[in-house]
PDB file of C-alpha atoms in Angstrom:
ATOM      1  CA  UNK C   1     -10.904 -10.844 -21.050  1.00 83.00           C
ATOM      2  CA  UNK C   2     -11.927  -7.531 -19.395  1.00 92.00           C
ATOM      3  CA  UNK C   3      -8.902  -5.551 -18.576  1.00 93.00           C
ATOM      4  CA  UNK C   4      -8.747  -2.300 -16.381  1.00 95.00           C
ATOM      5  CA  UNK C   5      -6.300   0.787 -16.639  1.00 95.00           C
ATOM      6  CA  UNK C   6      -5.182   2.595 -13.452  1.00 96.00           C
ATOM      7  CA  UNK C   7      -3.161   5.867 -12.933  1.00 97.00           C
ATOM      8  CA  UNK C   8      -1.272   6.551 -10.056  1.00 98.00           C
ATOM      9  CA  UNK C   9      -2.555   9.371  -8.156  1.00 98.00           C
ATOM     10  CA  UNK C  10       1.257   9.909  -6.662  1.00 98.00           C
ATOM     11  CA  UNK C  11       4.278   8.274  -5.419  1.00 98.00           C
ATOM     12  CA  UNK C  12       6.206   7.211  -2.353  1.00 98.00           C
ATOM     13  CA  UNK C  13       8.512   9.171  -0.932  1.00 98.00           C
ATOM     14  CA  UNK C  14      11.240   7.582   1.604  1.00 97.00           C
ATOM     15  CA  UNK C  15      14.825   7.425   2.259  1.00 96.00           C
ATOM     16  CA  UNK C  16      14.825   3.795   4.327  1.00 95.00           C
ATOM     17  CA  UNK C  17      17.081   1.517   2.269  1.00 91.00           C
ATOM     18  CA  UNK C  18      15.699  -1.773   4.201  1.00 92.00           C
ATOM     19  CA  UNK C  19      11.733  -1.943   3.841  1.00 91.00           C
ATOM     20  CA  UNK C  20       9.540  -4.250   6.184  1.00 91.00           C
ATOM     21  CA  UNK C  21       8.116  -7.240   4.871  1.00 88.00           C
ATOM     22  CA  UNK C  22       4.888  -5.897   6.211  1.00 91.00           C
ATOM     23  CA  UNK C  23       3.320  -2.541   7.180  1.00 95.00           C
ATOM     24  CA  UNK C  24       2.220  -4.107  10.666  1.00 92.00           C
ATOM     25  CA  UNK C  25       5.789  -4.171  11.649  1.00 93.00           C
ATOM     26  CA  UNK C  26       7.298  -1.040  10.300  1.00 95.00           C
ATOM     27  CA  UNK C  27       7.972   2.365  12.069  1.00 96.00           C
ATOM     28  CA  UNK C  28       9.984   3.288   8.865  1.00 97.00           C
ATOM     29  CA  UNK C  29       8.366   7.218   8.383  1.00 98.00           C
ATOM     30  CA  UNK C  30       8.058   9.064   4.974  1.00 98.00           C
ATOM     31  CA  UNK C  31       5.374  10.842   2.792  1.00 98.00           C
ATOM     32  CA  UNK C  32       2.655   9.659   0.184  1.00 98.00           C
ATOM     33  CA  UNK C  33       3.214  12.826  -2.568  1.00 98.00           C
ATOM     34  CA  UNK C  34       0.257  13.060  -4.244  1.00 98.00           C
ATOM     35  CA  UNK C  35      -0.353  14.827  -7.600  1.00 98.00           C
ATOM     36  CA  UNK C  36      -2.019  18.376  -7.808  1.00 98.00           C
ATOM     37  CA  UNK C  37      -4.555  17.710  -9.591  1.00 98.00           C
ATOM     38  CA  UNK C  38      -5.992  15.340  -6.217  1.00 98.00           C
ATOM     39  CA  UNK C  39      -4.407  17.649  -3.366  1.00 98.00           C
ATOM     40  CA  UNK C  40      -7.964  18.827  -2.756  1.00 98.00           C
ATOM     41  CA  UNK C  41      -8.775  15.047  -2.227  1.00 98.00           C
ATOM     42  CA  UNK C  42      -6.652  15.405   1.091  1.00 98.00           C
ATOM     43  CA  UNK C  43      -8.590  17.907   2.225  1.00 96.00           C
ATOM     44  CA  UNK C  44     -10.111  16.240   5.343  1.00 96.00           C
ATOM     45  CA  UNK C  45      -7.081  13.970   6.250  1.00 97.00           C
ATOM     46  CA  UNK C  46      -5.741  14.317  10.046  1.00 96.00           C
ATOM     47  CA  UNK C  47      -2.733  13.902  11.816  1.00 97.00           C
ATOM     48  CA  UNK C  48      -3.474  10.412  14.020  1.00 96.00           C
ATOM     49  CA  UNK C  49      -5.906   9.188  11.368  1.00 97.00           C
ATOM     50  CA  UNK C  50      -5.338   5.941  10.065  1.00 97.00           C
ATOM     51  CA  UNK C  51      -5.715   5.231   5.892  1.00 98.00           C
ATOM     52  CA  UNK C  52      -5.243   2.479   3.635  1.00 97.00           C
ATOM     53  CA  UNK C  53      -3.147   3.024   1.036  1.00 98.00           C
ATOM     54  CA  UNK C  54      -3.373   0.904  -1.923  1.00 98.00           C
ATOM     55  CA  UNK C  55      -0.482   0.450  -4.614  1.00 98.00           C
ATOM     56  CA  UNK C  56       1.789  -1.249  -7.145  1.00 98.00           C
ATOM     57  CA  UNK C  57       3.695  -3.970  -6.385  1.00 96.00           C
ATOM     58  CA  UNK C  58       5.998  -2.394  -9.441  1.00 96.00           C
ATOM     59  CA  UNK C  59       9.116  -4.107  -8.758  1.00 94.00           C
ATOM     60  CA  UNK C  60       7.967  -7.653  -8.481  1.00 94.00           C
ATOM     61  CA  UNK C  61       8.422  -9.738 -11.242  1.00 94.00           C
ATOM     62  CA  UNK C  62       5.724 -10.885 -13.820  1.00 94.00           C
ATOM     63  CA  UNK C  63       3.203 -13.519 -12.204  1.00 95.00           C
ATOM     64  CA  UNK C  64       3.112 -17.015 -13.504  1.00 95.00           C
ATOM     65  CA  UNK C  65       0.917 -19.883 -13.251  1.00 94.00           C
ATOM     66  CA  UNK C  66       3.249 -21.744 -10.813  1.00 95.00           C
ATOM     67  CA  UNK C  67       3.410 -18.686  -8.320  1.00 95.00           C
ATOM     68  CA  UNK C  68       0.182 -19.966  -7.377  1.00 96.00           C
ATOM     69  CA  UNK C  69       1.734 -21.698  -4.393  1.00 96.00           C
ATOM     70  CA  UNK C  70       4.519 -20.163  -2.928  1.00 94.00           C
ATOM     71  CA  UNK C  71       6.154 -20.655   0.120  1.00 92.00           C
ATOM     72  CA  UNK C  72       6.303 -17.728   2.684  1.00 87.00           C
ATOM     73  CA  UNK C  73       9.671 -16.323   4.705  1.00 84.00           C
ATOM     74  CA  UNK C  74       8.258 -17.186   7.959  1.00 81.00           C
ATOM     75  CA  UNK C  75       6.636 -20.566   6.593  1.00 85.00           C
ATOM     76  CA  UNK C  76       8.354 -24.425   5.630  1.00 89.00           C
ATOM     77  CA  UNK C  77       5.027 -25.083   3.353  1.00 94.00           C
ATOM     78  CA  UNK C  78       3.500 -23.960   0.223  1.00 94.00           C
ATOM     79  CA  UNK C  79       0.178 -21.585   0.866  1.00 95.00           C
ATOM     80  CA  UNK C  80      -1.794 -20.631  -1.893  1.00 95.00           C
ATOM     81  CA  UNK C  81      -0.878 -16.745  -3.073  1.00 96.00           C
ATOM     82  CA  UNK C  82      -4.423 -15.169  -1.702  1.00 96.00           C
ATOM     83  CA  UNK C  83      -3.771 -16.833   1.894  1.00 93.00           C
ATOM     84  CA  UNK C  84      -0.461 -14.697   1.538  1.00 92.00           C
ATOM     85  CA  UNK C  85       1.075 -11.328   1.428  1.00 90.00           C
ATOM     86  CA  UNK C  86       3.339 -11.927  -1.707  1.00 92.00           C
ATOM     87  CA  UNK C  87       4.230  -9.066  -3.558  1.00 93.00           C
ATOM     88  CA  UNK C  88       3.814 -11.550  -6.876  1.00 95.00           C
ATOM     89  CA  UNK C  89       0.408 -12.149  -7.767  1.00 95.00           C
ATOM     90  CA  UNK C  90      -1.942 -11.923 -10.622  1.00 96.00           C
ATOM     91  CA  UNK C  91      -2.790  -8.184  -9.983  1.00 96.00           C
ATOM     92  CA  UNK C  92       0.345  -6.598  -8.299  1.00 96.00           C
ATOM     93  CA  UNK C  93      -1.766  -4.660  -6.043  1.00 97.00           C
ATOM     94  CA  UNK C  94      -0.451  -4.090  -2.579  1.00 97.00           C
ATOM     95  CA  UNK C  95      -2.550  -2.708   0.720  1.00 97.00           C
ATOM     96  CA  UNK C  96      -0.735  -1.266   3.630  1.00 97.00           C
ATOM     97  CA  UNK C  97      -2.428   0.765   6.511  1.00 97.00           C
ATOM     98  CA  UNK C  98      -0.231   3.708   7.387  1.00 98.00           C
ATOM     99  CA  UNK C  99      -0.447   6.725  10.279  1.00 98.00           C
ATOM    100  CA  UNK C 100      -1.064  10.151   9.163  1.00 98.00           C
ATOM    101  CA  UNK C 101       1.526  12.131  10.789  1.00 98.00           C
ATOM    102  CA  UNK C 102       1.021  15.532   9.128  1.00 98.00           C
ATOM    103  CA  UNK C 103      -0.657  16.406   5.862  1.00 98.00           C
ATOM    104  CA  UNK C 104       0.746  19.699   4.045  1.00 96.00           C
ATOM    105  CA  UNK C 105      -0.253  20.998   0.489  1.00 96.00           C
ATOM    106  CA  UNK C 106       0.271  17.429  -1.574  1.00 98.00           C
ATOM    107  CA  UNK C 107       2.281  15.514   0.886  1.00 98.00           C
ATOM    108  CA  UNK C 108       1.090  13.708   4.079  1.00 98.00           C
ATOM    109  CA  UNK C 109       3.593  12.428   6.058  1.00 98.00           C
ATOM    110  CA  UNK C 110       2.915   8.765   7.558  1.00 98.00           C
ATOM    111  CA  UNK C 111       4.286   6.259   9.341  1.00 98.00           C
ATOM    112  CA  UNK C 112       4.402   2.510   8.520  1.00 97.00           C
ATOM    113  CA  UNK C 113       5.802   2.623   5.282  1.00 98.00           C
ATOM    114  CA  UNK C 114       6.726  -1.107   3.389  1.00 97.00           C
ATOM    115  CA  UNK C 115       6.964   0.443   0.402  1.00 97.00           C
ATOM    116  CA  UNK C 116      10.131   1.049  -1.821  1.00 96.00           C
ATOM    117  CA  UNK C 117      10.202   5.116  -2.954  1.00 97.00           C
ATOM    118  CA  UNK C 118       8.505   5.499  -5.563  1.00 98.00           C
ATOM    119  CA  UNK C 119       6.138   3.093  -5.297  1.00 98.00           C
ATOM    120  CA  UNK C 120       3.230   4.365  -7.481  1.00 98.00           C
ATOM    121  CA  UNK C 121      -0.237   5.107  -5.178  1.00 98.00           C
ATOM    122  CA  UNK C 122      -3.560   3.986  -6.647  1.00 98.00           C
ATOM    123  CA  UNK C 123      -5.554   5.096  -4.049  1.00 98.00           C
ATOM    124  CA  UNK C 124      -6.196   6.328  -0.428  1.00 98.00           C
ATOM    125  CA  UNK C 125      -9.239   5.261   1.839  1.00 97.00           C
ATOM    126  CA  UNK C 126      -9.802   5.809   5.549  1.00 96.00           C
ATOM    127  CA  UNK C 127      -9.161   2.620   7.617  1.00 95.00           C
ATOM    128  CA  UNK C 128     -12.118   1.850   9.792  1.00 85.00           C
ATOM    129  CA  UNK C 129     -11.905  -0.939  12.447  1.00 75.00           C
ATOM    130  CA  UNK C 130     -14.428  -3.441  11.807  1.00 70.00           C
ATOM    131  CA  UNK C 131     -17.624  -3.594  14.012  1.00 66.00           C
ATOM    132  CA  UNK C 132     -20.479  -5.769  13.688  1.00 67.00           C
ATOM    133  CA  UNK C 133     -23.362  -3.699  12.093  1.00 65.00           C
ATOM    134  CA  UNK C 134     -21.301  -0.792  11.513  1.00 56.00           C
ATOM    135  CA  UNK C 135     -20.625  -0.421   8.037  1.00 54.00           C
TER     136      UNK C 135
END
């Protein structure tokens, strides 16, 4: 079985008790600390840009077989997990697309958050809109 180790590359940082279910709905604000040692990486970052932030699902609980199927809040039937935005699946990785609001040293402030603090960060990547023939 091939297996794959990730490091966070920082951490959420929020005071909003109540999270969103999804970042598509939130206007809860707060910063993305990254570590040192990839402030440089944030070099380019803009207030009004949009970036994907993908992280750890770190307070779900352990996935299991029958998890496979799971009913969603806003749903009365079962949907299989990868038609879904369930925090418990095989790979507890979680994607939210979040405002830049500022960026300073290792923090950038953004908007959006529906993520507990902190939630560890994986990785950042600009959001592009998709257009035919663009990418």
């Amino acid at each position: 079985m091939e297996e794959y180790i990730f490091r966070p590359i920082g951490y959420v940082r929020t005071e909003a008790k109540e999270i969103p279910r999804h970042w598509s709905i939130s206007e809860i604000e707060g910063y993305l600390e990254i570590k040192p040692e990839y402030q440089e990486g944030l070099r380019d970052l803009k207030k009004e840009d949009k970036i994907v932030v993908l992280f750890v699902f770190h307070k779900s609980p352990p996935f299991t077989p029958e998890k496979l199927l799971q009913k969603p809040p806003h749903s009365q039937e079962l949907k299989g997990v990868f038609s879904t935005c369930s925090p418990i699946r095989p790979n507890p990785i979680g994607l939210s697309v979040l405002e830049v609001l500022e960026v300073s040293a290792n923090k950038v402030k953004v908007k959006g958050i529906d993520m507990f603090d902190g939630t560890p960060i994986l990785d950042l990547k600009p959001f592009k809109a998709y257009q035919k023939n663009s990418i």
